[in-house]
mmCIF file of C-alpha atoms in Angstrom:
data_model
loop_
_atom_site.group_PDB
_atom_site.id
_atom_site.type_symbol
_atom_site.label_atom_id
_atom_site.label_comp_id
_atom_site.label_asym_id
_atom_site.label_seq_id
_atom_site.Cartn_x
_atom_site.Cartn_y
_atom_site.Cartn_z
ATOM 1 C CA UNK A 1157 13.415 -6.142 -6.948
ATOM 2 C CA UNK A 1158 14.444 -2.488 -6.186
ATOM 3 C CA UNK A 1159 11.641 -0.445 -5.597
ATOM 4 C CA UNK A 1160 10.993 2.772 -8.103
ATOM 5 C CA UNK A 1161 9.725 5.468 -5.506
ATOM 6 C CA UNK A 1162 7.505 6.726 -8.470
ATOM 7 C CA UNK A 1163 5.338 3.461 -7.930
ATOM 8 C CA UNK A 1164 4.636 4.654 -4.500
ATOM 9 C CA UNK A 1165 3.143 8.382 -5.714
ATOM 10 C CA UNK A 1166 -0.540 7.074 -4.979
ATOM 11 C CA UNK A 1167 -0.745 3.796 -3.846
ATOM 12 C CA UNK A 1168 -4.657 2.469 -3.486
ATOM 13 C CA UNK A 1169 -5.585 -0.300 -1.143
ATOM 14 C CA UNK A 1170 -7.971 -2.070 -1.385
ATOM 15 C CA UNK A 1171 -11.796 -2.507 0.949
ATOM 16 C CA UNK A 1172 -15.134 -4.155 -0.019
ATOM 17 C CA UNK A 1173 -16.821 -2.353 2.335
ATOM 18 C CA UNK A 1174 -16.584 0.446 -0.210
ATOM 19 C CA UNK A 1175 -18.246 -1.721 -2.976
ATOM 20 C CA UNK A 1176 -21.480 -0.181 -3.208
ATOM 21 C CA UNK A 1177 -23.169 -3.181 -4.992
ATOM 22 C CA UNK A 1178 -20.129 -2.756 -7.784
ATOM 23 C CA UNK A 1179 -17.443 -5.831 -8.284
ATOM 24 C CA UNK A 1180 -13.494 -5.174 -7.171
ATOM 25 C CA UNK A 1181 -12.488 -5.512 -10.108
ATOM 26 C CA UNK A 1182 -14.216 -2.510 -11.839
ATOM 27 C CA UNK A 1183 -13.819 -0.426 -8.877
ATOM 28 C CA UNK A 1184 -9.926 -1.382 -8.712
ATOM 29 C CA UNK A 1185 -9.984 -0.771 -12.882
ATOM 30 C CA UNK A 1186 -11.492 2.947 -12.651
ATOM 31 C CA UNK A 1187 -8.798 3.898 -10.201
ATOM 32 C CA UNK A 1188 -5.747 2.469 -12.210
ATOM 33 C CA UNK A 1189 -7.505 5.267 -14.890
ATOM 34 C CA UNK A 1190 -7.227 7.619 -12.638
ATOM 35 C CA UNK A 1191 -3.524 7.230 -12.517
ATOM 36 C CA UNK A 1192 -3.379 4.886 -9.365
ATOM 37 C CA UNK A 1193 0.776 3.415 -9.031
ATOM 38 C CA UNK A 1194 0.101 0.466 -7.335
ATOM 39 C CA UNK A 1195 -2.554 -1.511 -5.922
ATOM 40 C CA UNK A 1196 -2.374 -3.772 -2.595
ATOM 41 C CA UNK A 1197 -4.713 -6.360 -2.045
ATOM 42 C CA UNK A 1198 -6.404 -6.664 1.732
ATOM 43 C CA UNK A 1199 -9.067 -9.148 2.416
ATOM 44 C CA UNK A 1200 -9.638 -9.976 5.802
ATOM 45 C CA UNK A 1201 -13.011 -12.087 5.176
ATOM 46 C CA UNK A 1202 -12.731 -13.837 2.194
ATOM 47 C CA UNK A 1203 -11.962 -17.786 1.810
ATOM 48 C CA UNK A 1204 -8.510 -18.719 0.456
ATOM 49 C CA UNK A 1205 -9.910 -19.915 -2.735
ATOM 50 C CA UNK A 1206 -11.841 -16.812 -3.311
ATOM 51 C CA UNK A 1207 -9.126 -14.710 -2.553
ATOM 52 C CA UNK A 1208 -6.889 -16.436 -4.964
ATOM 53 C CA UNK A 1209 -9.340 -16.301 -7.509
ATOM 54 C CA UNK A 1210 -9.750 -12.503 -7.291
ATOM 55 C CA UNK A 1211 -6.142 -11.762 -6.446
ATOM 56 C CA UNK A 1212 -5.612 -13.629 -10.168
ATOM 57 C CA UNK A 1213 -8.003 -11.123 -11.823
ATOM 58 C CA UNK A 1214 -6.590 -7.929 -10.249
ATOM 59 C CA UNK A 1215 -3.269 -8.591 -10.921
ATOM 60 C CA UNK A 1216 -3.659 -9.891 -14.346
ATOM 61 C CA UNK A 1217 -5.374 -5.972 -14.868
ATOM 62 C CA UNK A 1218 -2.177 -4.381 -13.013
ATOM 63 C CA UNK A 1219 -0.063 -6.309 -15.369
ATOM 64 C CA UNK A 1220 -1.623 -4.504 -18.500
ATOM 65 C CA UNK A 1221 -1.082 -1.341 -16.368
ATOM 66 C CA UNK A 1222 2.968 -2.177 -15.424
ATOM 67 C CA UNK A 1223 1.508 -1.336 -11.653
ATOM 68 C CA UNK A 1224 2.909 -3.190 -8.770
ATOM 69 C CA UNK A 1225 0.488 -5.394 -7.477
ATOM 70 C CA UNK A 1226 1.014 -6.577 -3.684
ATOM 71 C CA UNK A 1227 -0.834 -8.971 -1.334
ATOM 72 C CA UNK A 1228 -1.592 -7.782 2.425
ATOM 73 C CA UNK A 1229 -0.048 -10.202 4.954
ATOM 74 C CA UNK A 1230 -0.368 -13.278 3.235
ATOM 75 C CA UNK A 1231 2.987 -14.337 1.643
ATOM 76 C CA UNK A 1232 1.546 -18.225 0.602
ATOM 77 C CA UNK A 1233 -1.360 -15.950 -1.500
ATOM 78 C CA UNK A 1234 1.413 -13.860 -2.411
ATOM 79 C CA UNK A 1235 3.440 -16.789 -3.290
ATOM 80 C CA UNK A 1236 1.362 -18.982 -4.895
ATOM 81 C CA UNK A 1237 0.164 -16.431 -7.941
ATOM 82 C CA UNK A 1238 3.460 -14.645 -8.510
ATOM 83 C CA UNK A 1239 2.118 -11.605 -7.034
ATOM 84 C CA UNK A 1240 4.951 -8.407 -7.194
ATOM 85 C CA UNK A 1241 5.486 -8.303 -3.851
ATOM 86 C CA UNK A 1242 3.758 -8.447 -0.138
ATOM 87 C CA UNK A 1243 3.438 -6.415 2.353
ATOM 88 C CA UNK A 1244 3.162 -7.269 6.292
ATOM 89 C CA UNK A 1245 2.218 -5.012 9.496
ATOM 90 C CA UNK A 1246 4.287 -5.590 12.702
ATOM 91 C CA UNK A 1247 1.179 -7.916 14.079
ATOM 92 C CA UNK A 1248 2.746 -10.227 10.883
ATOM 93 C CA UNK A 1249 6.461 -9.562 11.630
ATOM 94 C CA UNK A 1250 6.520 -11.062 14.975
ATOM 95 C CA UNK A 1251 5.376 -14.490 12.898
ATOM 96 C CA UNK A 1252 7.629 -13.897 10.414
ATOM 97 C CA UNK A 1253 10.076 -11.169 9.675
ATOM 98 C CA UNK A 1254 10.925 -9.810 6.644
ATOM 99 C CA UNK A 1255 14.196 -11.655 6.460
ATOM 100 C CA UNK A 1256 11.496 -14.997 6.506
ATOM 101 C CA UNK A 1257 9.180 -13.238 4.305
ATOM 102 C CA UNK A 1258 12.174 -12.668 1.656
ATOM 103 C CA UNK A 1259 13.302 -16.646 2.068
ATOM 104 C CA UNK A 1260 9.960 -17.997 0.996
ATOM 105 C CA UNK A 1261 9.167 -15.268 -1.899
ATOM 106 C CA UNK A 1262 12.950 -15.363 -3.546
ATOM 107 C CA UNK A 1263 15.079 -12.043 -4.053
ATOM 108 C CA UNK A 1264 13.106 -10.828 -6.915
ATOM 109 C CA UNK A 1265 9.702 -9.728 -4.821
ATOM 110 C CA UNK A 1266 8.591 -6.348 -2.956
ATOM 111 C CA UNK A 1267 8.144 -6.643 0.663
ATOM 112 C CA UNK A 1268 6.754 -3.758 2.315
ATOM 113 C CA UNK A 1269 6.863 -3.414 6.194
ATOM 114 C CA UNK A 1270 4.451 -1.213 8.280
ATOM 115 C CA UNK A 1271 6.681 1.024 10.546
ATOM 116 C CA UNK A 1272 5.048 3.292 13.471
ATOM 117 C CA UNK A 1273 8.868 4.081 15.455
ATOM 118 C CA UNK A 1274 12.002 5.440 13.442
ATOM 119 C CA UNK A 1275 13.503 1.541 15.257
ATOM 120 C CA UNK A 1276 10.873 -0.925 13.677
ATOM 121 C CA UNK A 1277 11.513 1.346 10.551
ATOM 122 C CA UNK A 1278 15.651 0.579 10.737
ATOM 123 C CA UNK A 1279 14.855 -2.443 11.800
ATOM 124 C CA UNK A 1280 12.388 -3.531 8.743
ATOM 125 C CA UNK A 1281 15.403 -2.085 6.440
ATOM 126 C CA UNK A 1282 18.001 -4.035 8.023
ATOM 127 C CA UNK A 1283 15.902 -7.301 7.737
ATOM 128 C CA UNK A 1284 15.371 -6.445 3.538
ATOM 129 C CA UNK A 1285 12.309 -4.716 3.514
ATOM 130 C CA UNK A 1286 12.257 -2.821 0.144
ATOM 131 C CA UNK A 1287 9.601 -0.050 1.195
ATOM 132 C CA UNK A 1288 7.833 0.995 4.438
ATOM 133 C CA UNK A 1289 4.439 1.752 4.982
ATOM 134 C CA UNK A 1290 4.555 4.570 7.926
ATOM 135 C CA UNK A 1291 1.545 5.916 9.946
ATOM 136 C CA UNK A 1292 -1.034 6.484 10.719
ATOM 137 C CA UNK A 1293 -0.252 10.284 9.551
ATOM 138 C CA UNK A 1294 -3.857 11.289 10.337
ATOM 139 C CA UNK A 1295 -6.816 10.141 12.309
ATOM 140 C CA UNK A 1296 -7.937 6.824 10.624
ATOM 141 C CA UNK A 1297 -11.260 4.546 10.753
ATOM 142 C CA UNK A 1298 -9.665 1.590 8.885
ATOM 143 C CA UNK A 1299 -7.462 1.200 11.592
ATOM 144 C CA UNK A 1300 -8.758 1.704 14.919
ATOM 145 C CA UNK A 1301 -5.664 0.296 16.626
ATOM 146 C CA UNK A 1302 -2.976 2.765 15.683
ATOM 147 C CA UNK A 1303 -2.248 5.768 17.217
ATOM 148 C CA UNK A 1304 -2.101 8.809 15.375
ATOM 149 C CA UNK A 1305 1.669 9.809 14.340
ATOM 150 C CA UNK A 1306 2.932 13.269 14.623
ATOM 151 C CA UNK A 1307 5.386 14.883 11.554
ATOM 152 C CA UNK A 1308 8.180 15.168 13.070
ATOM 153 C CA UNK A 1309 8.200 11.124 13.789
ATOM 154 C CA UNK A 1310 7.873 10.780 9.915
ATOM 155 C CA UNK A 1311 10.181 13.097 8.892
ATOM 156 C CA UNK A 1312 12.355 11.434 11.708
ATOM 157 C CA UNK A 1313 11.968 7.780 10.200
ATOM 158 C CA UNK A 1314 12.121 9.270 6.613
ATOM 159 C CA UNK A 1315 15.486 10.304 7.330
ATOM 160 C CA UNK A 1316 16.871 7.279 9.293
ATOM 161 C CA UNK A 1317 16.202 4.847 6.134
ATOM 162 C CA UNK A 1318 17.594 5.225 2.827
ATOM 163 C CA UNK A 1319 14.759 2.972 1.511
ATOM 164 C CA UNK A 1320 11.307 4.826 0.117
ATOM 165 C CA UNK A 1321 8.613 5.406 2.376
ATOM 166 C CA UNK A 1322 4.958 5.680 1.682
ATOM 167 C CA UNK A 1323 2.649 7.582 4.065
ATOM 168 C CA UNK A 1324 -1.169 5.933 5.628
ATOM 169 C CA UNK A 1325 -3.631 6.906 7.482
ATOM 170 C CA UNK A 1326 -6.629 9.104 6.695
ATOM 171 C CA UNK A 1327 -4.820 10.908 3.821
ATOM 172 C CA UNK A 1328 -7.153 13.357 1.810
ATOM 173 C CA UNK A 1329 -6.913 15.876 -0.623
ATOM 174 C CA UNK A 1330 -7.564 18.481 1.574
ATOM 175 C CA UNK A 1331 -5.021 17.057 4.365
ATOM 176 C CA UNK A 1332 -1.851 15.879 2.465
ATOM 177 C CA UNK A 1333 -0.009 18.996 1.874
ATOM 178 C CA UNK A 1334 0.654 19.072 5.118
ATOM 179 C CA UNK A 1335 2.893 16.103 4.577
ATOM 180 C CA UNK A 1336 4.774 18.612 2.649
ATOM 181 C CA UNK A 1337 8.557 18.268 3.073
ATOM 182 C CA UNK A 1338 8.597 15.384 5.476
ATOM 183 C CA UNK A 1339 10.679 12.767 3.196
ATOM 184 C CA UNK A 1340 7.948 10.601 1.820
ATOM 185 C CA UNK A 1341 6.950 9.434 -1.911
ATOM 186 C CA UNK A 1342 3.494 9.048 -1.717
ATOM 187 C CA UNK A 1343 0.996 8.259 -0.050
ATOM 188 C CA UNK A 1344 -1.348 5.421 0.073
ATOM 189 C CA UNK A 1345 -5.134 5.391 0.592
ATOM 190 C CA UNK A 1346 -8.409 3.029 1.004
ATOM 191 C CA UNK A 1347 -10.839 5.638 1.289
ATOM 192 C CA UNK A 1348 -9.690 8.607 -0.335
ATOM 193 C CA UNK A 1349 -10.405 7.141 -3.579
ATOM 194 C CA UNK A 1350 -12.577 3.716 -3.167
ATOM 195 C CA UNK A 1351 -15.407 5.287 -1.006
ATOM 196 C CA UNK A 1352 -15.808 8.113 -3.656
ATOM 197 C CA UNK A 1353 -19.037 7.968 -6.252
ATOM 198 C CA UNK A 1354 -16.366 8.388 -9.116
ATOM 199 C CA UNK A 1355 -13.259 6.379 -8.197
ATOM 200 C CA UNK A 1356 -11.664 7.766 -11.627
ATOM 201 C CA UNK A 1357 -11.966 11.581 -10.951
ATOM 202 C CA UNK A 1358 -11.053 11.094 -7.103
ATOM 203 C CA UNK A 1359 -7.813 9.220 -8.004
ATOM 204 C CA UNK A 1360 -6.875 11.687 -10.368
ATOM 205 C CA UNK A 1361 -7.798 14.397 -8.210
ATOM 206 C CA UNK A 1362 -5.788 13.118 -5.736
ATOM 207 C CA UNK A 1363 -2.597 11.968 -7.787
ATOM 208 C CA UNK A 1364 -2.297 15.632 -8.838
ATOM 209 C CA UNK A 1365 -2.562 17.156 -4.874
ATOM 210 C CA UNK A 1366 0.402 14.496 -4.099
ATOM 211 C CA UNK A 1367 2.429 15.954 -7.269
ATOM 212 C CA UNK A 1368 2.014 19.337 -6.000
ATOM 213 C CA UNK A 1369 2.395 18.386 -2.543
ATOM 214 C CA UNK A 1370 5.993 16.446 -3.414
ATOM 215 C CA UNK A 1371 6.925 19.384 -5.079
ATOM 216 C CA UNK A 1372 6.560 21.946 -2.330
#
């Protein structure tokens, strides 16, 4: 599966530590009103069985939508529910590259590859990735362990590949026009949109700052 750079315009991940006493499911529904493009699944507590269970639900709601739906790092979750795709961080690709990760989900699957250097970024594209995930583009407090990456790296790795890139990493409304011109198609978030009161108005909010922004 080739993928449309369109589905990349505001891509939401998901975090439960956003919840707020409200299910995933309604909180991953709103922002899919709001004009969300694709949704990735990351769990890093549940149980296998839960997360399959929910994984079914969201996607089944993406499907109504036509919006990607991808699984975080695990390619047997991703494998087992005929999920669109999976995406892995380079703590994943030294257990399995993409080039692995493409054998076990078949040619017709999205695999998205976290990229920090303009090499892991050829290097993901050479091994079949079909998008990168590049960052983080801002200071970040879902992920403590990256380093902060400077424009002129992601305009650098934007340019090396000829396959779409999405930018992470603290993204905002009031920060991502300075992303302006650097070779991405969107940008994806946690929480941007999930840790607002109204995850409707803050995705839409937000999908119409990265319009402007990809039009500058």
């Amino acid at each position: 599966m080739k993928c449309d750079p369109k589905d990349l315009l505001l891509y939401a991940v998901t975090d439960r530590h956003w919840l707020n006493g409200r299910t995933l499911v309604d909180v991953v529904k709103e922002s899919l009103d709001g004009g969300v493009t694709m949704i990735q699944l990351r769990e890093k507590s549940l149980d296998e069985g839960k997360f399959l269970e929910e994984a079914k639900e969201l996607q089944a709601l993406c499907r109504e939508r036509h919006v990607p739906f991808i699984v975080n790092d695990n390619v047997d979750i991703a494998k087992a529910m005929d999920a669109d795709g999976v995406h892995v961080g380079q703590d994943d690709m030294a257990a399995l590259d993409a080039r692995e990760v493409r054998a076990k989900l078949g040619p017709d699957k999205l695999i998205g590859v976290s990229a920090h250097t303009v090499e892991e970024a050829l290097l993901a594209e050479k091994q079949g990735a079909d998008y990168l995930g590049v960052g983080a583009v801002f200071p970040t407090s879902s992920k403590s362990d990256v380093g902060e990456m400077s424009y002129e790296t992601l305009k650098a790795i934007c340019k090396a590949v000829s396959i779409p890139v999405v930018a992470i990493g603290g993204i905002s409304g009031e920060n991502v026009g300075k992303l302006a011109g650097s070779g991405i198609c969107g940008v994806a978030v946690i929480s941007a949109i999930y840790a607002a009161k109204d995850v409707k108005a803050a995705a839409a909010d937000l999908k119409a700052t990265v319009e402007e922004m990809l039009r500058a």
